Coordinates of C-alpha atoms and ligand atoms in Angstrom, one line a residue:
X595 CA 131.6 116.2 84.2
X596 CA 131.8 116.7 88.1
X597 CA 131.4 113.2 90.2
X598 CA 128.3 114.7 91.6
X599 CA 126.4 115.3 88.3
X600 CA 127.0 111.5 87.3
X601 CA 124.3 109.3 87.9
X602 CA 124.1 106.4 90.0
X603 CA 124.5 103.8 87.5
X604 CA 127.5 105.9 86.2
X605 CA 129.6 106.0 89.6
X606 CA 129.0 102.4 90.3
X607 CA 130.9 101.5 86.7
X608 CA 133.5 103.8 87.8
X609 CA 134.0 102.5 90.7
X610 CA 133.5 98.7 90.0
X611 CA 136.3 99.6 86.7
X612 CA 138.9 100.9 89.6
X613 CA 138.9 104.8 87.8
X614 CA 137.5 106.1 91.1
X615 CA 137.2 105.2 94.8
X616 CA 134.3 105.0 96.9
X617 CA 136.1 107.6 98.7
X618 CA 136.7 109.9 96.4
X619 CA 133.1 109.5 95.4
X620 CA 131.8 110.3 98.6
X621 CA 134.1 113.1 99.4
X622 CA 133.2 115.3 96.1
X623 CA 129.5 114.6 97.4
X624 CA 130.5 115.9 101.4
X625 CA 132.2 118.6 99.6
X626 CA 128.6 119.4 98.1
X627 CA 126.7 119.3 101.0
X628 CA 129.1 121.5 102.6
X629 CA 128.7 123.9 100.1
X630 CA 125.3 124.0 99.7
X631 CA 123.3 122.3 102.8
X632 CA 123.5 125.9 104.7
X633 CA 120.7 127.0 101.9
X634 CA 118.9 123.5 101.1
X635 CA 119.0 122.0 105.0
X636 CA 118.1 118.4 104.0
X637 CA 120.1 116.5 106.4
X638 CA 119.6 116.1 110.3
X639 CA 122.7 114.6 110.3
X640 CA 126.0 114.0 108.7
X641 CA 129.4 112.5 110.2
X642 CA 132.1 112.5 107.6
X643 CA 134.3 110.5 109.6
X644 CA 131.3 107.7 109.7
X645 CA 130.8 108.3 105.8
X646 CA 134.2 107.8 105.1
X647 CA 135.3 105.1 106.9
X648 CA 132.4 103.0 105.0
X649 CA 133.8 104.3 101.6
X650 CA 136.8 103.4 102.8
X651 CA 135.4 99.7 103.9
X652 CA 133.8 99.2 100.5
X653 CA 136.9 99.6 98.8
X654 CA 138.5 97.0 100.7
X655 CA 135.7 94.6 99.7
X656 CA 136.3 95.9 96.4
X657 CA 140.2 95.2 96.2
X658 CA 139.5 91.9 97.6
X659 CA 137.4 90.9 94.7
X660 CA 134.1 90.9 96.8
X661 CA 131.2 91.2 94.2
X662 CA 128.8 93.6 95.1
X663 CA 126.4 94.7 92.9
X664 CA 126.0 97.6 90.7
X665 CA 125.8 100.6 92.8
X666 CA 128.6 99.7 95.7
X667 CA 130.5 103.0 96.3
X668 CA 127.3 104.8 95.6
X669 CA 126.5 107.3 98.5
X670 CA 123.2 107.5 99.1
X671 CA 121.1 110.2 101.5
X672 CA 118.9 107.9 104.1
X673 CA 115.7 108.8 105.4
X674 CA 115.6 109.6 109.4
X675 CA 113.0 107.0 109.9
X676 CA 115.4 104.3 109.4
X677 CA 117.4 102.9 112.3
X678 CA 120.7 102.9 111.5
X679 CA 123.4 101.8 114.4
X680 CA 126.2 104.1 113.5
X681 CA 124.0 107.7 113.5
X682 CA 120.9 108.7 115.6
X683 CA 117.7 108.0 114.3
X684 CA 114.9 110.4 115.0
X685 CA 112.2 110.4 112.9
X686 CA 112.6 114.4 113.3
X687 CA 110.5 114.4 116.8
X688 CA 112.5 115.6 120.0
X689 CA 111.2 112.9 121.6
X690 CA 113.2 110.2 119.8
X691 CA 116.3 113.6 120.1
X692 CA 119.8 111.6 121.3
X693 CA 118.6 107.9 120.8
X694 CA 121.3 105.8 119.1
X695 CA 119.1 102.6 117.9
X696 CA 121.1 99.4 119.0
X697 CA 120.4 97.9 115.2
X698 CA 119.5 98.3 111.5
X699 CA 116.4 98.3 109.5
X700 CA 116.6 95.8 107.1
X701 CA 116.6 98.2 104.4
X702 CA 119.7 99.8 106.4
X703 CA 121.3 96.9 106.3
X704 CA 120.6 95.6 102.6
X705 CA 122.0 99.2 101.8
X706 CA 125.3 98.3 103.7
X707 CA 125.3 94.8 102.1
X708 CA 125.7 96.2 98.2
X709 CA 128.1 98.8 99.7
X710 CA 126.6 102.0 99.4
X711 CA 127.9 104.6 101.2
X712 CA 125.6 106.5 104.0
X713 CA 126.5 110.2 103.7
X714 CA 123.9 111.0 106.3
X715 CA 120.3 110.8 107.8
X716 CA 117.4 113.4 106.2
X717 CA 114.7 115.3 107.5
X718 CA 111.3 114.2 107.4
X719 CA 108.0 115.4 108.7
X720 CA 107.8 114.2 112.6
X721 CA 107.0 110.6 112.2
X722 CA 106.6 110.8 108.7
X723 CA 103.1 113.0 109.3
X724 CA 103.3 115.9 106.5
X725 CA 103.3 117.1 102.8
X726 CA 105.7 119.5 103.3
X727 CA 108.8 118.6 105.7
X728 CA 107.2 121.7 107.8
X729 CA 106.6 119.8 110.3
X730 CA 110.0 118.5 111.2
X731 CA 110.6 119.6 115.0
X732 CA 114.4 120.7 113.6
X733 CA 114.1 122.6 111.0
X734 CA 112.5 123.2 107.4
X735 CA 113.8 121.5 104.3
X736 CA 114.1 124.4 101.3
X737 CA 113.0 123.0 97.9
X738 CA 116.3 123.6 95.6
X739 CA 114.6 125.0 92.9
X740 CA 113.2 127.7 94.6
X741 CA 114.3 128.1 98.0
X742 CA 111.2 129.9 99.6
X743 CA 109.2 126.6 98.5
X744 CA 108.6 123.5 100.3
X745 CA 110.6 120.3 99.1
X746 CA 107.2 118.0 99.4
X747 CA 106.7 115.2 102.6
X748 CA 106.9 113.9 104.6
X749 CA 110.8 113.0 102.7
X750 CA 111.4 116.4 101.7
X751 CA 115.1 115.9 102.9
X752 CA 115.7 113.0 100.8
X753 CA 114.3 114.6 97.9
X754 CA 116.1 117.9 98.2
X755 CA 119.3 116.2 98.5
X756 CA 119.2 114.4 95.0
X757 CA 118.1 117.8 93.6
X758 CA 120.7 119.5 94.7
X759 CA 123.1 117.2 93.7
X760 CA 124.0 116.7 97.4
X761 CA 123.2 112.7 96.6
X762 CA 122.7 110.6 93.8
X763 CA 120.3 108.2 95.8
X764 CA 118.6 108.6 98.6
X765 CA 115.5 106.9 100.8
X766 CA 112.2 107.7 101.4
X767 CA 108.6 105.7 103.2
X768 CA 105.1 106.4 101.5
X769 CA 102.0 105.9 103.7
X770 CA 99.9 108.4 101.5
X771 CA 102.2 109.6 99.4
X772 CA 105.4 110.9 101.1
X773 CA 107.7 109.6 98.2
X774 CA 105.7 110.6 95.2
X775 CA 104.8 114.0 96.1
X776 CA 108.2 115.3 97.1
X777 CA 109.8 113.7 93.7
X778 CA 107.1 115.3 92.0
X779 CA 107.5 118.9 93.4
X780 CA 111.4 118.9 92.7
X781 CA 111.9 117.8 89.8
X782 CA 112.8 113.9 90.6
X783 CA 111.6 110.3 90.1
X784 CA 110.2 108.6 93.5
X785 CA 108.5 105.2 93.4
X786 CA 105.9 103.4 96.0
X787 CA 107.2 99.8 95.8
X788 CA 103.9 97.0 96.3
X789 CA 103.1 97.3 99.9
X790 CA 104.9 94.2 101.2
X791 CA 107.8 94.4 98.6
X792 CA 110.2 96.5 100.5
X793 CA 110.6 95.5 104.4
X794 CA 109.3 97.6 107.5
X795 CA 111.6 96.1 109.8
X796 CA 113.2 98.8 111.5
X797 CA 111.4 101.6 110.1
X798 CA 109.5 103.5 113.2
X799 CA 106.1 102.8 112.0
X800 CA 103.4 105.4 111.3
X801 CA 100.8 103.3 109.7
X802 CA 102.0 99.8 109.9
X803 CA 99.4 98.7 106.8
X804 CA 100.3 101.6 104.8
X805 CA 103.9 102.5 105.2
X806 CA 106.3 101.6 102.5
X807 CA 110.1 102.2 101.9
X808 CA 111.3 103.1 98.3
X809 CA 113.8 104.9 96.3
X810 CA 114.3 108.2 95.3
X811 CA 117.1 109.2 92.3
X812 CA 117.8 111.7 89.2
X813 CA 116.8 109.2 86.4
X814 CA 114.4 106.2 86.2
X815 CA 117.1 103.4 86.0
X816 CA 119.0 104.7 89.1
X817 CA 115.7 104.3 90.7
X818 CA 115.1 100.8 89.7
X819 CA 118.9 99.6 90.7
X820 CA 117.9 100.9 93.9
X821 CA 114.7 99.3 94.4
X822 CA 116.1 96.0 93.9
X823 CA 119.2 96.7 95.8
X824 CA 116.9 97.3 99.3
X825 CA 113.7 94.8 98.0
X826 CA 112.9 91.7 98.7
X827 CA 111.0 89.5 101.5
X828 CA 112.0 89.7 104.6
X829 CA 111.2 86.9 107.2
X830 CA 111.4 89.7 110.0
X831 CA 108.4 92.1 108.5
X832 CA 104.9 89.8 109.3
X833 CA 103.4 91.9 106.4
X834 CA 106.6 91.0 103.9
X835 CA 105.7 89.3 100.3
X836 CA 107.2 86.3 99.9
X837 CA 107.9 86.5 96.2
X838 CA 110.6 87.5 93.6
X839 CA 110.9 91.1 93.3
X840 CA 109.7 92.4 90.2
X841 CA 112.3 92.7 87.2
X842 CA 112.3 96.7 87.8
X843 CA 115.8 97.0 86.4
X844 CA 114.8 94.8 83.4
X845 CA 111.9 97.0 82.8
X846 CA 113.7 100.5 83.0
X847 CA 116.0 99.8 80.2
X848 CA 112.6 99.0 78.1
X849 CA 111.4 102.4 77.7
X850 CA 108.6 101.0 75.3
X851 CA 104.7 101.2 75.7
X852 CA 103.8 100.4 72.3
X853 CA 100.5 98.5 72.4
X854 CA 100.2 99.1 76.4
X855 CA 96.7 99.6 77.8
X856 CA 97.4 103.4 79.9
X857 CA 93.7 104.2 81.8
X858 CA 93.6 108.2 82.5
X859 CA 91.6 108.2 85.9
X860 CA 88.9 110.3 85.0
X861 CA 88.3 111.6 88.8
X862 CA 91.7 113.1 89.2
X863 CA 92.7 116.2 86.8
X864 CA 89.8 118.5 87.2
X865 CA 88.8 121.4 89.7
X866 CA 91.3 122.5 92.4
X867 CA 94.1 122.0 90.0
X868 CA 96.5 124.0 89.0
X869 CA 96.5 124.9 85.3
X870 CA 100.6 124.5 84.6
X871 CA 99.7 120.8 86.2
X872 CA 97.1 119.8 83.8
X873 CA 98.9 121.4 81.1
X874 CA 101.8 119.2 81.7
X875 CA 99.8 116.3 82.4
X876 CA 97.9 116.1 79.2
X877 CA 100.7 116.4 77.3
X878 CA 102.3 113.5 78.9
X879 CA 99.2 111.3 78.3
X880 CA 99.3 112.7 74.7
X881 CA 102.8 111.5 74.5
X882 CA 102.2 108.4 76.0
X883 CA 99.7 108.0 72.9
X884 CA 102.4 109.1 70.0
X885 CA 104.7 106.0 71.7
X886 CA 101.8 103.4 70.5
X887 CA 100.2 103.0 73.7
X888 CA 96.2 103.3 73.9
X889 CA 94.6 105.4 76.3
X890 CA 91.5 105.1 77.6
X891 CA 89.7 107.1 79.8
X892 CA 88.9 105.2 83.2
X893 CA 86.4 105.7 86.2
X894 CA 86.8 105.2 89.7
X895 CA 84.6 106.9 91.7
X896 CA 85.3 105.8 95.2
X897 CA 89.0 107.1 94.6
X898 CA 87.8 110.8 95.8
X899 CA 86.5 109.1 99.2
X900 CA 90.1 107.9 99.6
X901 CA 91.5 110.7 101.6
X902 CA 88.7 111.1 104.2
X903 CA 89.5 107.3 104.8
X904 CA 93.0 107.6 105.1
X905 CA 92.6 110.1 107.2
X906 CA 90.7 107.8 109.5
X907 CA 92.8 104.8 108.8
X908 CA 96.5 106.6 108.9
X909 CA 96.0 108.3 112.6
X910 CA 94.1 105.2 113.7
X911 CA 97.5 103.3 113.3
X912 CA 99.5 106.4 114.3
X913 CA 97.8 106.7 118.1
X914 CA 98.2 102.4 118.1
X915 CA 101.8 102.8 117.2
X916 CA 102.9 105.7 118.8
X917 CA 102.0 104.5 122.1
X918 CA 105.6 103.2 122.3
X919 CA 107.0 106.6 123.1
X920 CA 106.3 106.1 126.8
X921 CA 109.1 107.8 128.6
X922 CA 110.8 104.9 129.3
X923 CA 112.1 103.0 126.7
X924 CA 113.2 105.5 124.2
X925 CA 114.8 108.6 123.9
X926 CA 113.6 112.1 126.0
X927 CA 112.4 111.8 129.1
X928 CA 110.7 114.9 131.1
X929 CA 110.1 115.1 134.9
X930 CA 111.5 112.3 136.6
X931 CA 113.0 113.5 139.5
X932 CA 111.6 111.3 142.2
X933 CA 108.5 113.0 142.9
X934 CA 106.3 112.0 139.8
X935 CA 104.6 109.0 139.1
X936 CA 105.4 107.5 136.0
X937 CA 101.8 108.1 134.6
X938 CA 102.8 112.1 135.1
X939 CA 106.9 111.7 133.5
X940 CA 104.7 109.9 130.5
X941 CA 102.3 112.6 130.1
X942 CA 104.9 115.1 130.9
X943 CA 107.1 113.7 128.4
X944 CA 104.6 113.1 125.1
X945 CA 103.5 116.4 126.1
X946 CA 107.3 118.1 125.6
X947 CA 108.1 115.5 122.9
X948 CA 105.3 115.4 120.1
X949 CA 104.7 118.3 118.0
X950 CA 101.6 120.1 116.9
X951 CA 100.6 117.9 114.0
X952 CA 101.6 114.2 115.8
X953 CA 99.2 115.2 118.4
X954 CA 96.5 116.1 116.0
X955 CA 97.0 112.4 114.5
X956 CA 96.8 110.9 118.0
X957 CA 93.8 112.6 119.1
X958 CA 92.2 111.9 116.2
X959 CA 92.8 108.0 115.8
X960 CA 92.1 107.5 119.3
X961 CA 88.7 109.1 118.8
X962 CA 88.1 107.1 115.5
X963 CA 88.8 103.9 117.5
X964 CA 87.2 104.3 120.5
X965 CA 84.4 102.4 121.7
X966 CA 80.7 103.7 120.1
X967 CA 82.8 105.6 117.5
X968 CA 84.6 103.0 115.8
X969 CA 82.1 101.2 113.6
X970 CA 81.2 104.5 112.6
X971 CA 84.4 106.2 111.6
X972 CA 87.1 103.1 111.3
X973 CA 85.5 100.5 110.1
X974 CA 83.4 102.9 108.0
X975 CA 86.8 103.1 106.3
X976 CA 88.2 100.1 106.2
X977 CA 84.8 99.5 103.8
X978 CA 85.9 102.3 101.8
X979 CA 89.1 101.1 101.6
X980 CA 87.9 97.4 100.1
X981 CA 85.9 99.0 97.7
X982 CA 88.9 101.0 96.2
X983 CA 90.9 98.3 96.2
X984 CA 88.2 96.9 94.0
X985 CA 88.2 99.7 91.5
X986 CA 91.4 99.4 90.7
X987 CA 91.2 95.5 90.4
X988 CA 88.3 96.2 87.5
X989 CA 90.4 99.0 86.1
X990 CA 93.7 96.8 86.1
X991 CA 91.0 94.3 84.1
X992 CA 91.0 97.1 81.3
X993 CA 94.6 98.5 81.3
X994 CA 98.1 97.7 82.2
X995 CA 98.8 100.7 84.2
X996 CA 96.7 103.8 85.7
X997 CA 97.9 107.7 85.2
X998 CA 97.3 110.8 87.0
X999 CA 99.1 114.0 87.7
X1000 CA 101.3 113.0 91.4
X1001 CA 99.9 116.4 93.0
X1002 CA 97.4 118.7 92.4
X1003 CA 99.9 122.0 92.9
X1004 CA 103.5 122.8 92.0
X1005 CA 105.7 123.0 95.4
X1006 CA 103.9 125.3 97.1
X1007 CA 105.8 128.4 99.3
X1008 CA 107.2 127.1 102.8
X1009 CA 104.3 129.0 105.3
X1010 CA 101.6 129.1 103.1
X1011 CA 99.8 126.1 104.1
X1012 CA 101.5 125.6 107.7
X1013 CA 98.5 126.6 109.4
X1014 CA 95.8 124.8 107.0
X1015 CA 95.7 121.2 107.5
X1016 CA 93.1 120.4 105.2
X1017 CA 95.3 122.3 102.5
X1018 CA 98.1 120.0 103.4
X1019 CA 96.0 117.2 103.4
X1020 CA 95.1 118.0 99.7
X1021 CA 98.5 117.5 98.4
X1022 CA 97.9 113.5 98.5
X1023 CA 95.0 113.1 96.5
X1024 CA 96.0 111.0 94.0
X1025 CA 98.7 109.2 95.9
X1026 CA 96.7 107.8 98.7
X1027 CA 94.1 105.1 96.7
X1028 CA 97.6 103.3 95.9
X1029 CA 98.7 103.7 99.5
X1030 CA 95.3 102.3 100.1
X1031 CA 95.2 99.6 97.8
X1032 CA 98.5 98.4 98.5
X1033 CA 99.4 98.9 94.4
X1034 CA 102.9 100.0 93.3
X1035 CA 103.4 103.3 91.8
X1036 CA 105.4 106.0 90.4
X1037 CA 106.1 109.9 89.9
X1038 CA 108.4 110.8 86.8
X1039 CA 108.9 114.5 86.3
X1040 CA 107.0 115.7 82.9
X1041 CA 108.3 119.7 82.4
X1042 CA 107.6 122.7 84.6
X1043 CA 104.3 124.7 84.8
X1044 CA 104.1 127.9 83.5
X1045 CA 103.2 129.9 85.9
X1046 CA 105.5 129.0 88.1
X1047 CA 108.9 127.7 86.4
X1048 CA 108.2 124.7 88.7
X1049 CA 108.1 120.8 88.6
X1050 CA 105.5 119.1 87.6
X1051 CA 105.4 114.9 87.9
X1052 CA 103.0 111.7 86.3
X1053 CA 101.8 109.4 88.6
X1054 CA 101.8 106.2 86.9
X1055 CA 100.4 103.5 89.1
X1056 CA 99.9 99.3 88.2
X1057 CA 98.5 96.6 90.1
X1058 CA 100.2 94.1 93.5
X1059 CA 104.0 93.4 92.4
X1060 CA 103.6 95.1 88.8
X1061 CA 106.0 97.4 90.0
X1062 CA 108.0 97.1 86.5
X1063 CA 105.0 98.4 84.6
X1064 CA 105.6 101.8 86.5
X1065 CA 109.2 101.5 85.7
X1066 CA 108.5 100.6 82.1
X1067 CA 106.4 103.4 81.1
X1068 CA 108.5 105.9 83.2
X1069 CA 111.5 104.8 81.3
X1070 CA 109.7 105.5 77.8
X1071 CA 108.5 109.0 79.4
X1072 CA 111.8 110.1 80.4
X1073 CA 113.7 108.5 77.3
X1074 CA 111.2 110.4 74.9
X1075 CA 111.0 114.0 77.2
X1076 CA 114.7 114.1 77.4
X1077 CA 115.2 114.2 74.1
X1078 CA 112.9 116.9 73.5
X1079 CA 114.0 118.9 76.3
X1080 CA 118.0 118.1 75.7
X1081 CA 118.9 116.8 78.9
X1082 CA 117.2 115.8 82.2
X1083 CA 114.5 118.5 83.6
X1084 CA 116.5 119.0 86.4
X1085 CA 119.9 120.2 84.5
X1086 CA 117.1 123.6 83.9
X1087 CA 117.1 124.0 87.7
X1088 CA 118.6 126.8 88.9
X1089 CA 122.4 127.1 90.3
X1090 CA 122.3 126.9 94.1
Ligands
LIG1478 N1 101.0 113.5 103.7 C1 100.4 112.3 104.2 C2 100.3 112.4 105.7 O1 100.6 113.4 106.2 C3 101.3 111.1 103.8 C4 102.5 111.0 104.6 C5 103.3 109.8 104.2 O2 103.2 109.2 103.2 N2 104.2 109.4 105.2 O3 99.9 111.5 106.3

């Protein structure tokens, strides 16, 4: 089998047992993305000079006996959010265009530290603000099952670059469900680490109480080897748990429910979703219940208020956090020629700089928090919010983990929603109470839907730092669907 069919777990034995380099690795995958980014377009940038020579470092450690950890050689795609000092970072806005960040997130550096390899940065929603990866002021990510469709958001790069074989690994952040989504809609597994479990030092923030670095990967295990390769507390993120990281890889080589509590959320699978979805869905939870787990049904009603109060709480943050972008210290800057004030080179500047939707999520967090309005509209949600947070404490009282489909829709055409926020808003439904809540969870892909020949994923969610549970039952999924089905679901994607 070709290098860049092998899965993570795979390469990092080849490479730890000396019958491959890091650099040979890491070439066959820049050979793929040279072959097939002009159709897929997940990368904002790539440098194989950059990529090779840290191939070429890891080996060195290698030869010199370092130990490093399962996955060092591995290339891995990284999301644009992420500083990194040797590439650009841009969180795909023009006005971050050019800037060279002076360090690395901690996730960056973590990455470096088990020596994976950086084959390049991926494109994202502007600021991570998107189900779709539309909204990226570069260009649009194609999904690679179907390349008129969107690859999900906001880290559509990073999931179409696994797809396509382009990377084993890659990066992604979930505020409301930007790693979840996009996993689900090609064919992938993405995970939602416990808010506080993966570190936010040095990702530009969106939603500082909601955003939350994971993995993405072909497989469940190469997810959780991932995880804990990046996890961990982190002294320089206020918000960081300090706590062991769950045993995720532990738990995805225990692909066993049997006598596991699994609570269907009752609120989530009904009207407004597409029939291949449910089809799949139901079949997983019936699958779930041939393994020896129970399933009950569960109800949370507050979990359908969730999106109206992300919606408040997400752009409140945003309009906070983006503040930074003040013409000065980062990136583009528009009008300064010695005749403007600095007032007017700002304005000028966030005016050029910000795209449609960023400005949308300014106006409308600044209006949620401002004086006479907030009570009403932000701290309205921050109620909501505790009182989700609650429902899923009384459900975790009933059952180990929580399911629901990831997305309401299959990938949907690249266009069709563009011009439709509330459409796009939709696609997070059942990601965002988690995102909310703070809870881990996961999206494991479950077979295509009918109509469509498309991907369809589980969402299976468990309480603060029982981020194995997810990994657990996604294991036993996968383990029992890919033996049905003869292979991973993504081996019945099409050839790019
Ligand atoms: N789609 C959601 C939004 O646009 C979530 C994005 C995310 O998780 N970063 O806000």
């Amino acid at each position: 089998m070709s290098l860049i069919r092998k899965t993570a777990a795979e390469l990092g034995s080849m490479i730890a047992a000396g019958e491959v380099s890091a650099v040979e690795v890491a070439e066959a995958h820049l050979d793929r993305m040279a072959e097939v980014e002009p159709k897929v377009k997940a990368f904002l940038h790539v440098d194989r000079e950059v990529t090779l020579e840290q191939a070429r470092a890891v080996d060195a450690r290698l030869r010199a006996g370092e130990q490093l950890g399962p996955l060092a050689g591995v290339p891995i795609a990284h999301k644009d959010i992420f500083t990194t000092r040797d590439m650009p970072t841009t969180a795909a806005s023009k006005i971050l265009e050019g800037w060279r960040p002076p360090y690395d997130a901690t996730v960056t550096a973590r990455l470096r530290e088990a020596g994976l390899v950086i084959l390049g940065k991926t494109n994202l929603d502007e600021f991570a603000m998107g189900s779709s990866t539309e909204n990226s002021a570069y260009h649009a990510t194609c999904n690679p099952w179907d390349l008129t469709k969107i690859p999900g958001g906001s880290s559509g790069g990073s999931s179409a670059a696994v797809a396509a074989y382009e990377a084993p690994l890659s990066t992604g952040t979930d505020t409301g469900g930007s790693i979840r989504q996009p996993a689900s809609v090609t064919g992938i597994v993405g995970m939602k680490p416990t808010y506080g479990g993966s570190s936010r030092y040095g990702l530009i923030a969106f939603a500082s109480s909601l955003d939350t670095p994971g993995p993405f990967a072909r497989n469940v295990l190469d997810a959780a080897l991932l995880h804990e390769a990046f996890s961990g507390y982190d002294p320089m993120d206020s918000t960081s748990i300090d706590a062991p990281v769950p045993s995720v890889v532990e738990a995805a080589k225990t692909p066993d429910v049997a006598g596991m509590r699994i609570g269907v959320v009752k609120e989530f699978a009904g009207e407004g979703y597409q029939a291949g979805v449910l089809a799949r869905y139901h079949e997983a939870v019936q699958l779930l219940e041939s393994l020896g787990a129970k399933v009950v049904e569960v109800s949370c009603p507050s979990f359908t208020t969730a999106l109206p109060a992300y919606y408040l709480i997400a752009p409140s943050e945003c309009s906070s956090n983006l503040a930074r972008f003040d013409a000065m210290r980062y990136g583009l800057r528009v009008g300064d020629d010695g005749t403007r004030s600095a007032e007017e080179v700002m304005a000028l500047t966030r005016a050029a700089g910000f795209g449609p939707e960023v400005k949308r999520r300014i106006m409308l967090g600044t209006y949620a928090l401002s004086s006479g309005y907030y009570d009403a509209y932000y701290g309205q949600a921050q109620k909501v919010r505790t009182v989700i947070a609650r429902e899923f404490e009384a459900a975790y009282q009933q059952v180990d983990v929580l399911v629901s489909p990831t997305t309401p829709t299959t990938a949907f055409a690249i266009g069709e929603r563009a011009d439709d926020p509330m459409a796009m808003y939709l696609a997070d439904l059942c990601t965002i109470p988690s995102n909310l809540a703070g809870n881990a969870a996961i999206s494991v892909p479950v077979g295509l839907a009918d109509e469509d020949g498309l991907p369809v994923g589980l969402q299976i969610m468990a309480p603060v730092l029982g981020d194995d549970r997810c990994y657990r039952v996604g294991a036993a999924v996968e383990q029992a669907l890919e033996s049905r089905w003869g292979g991973s679901l993504l081996s019945k994607a099409p050839e790019l």
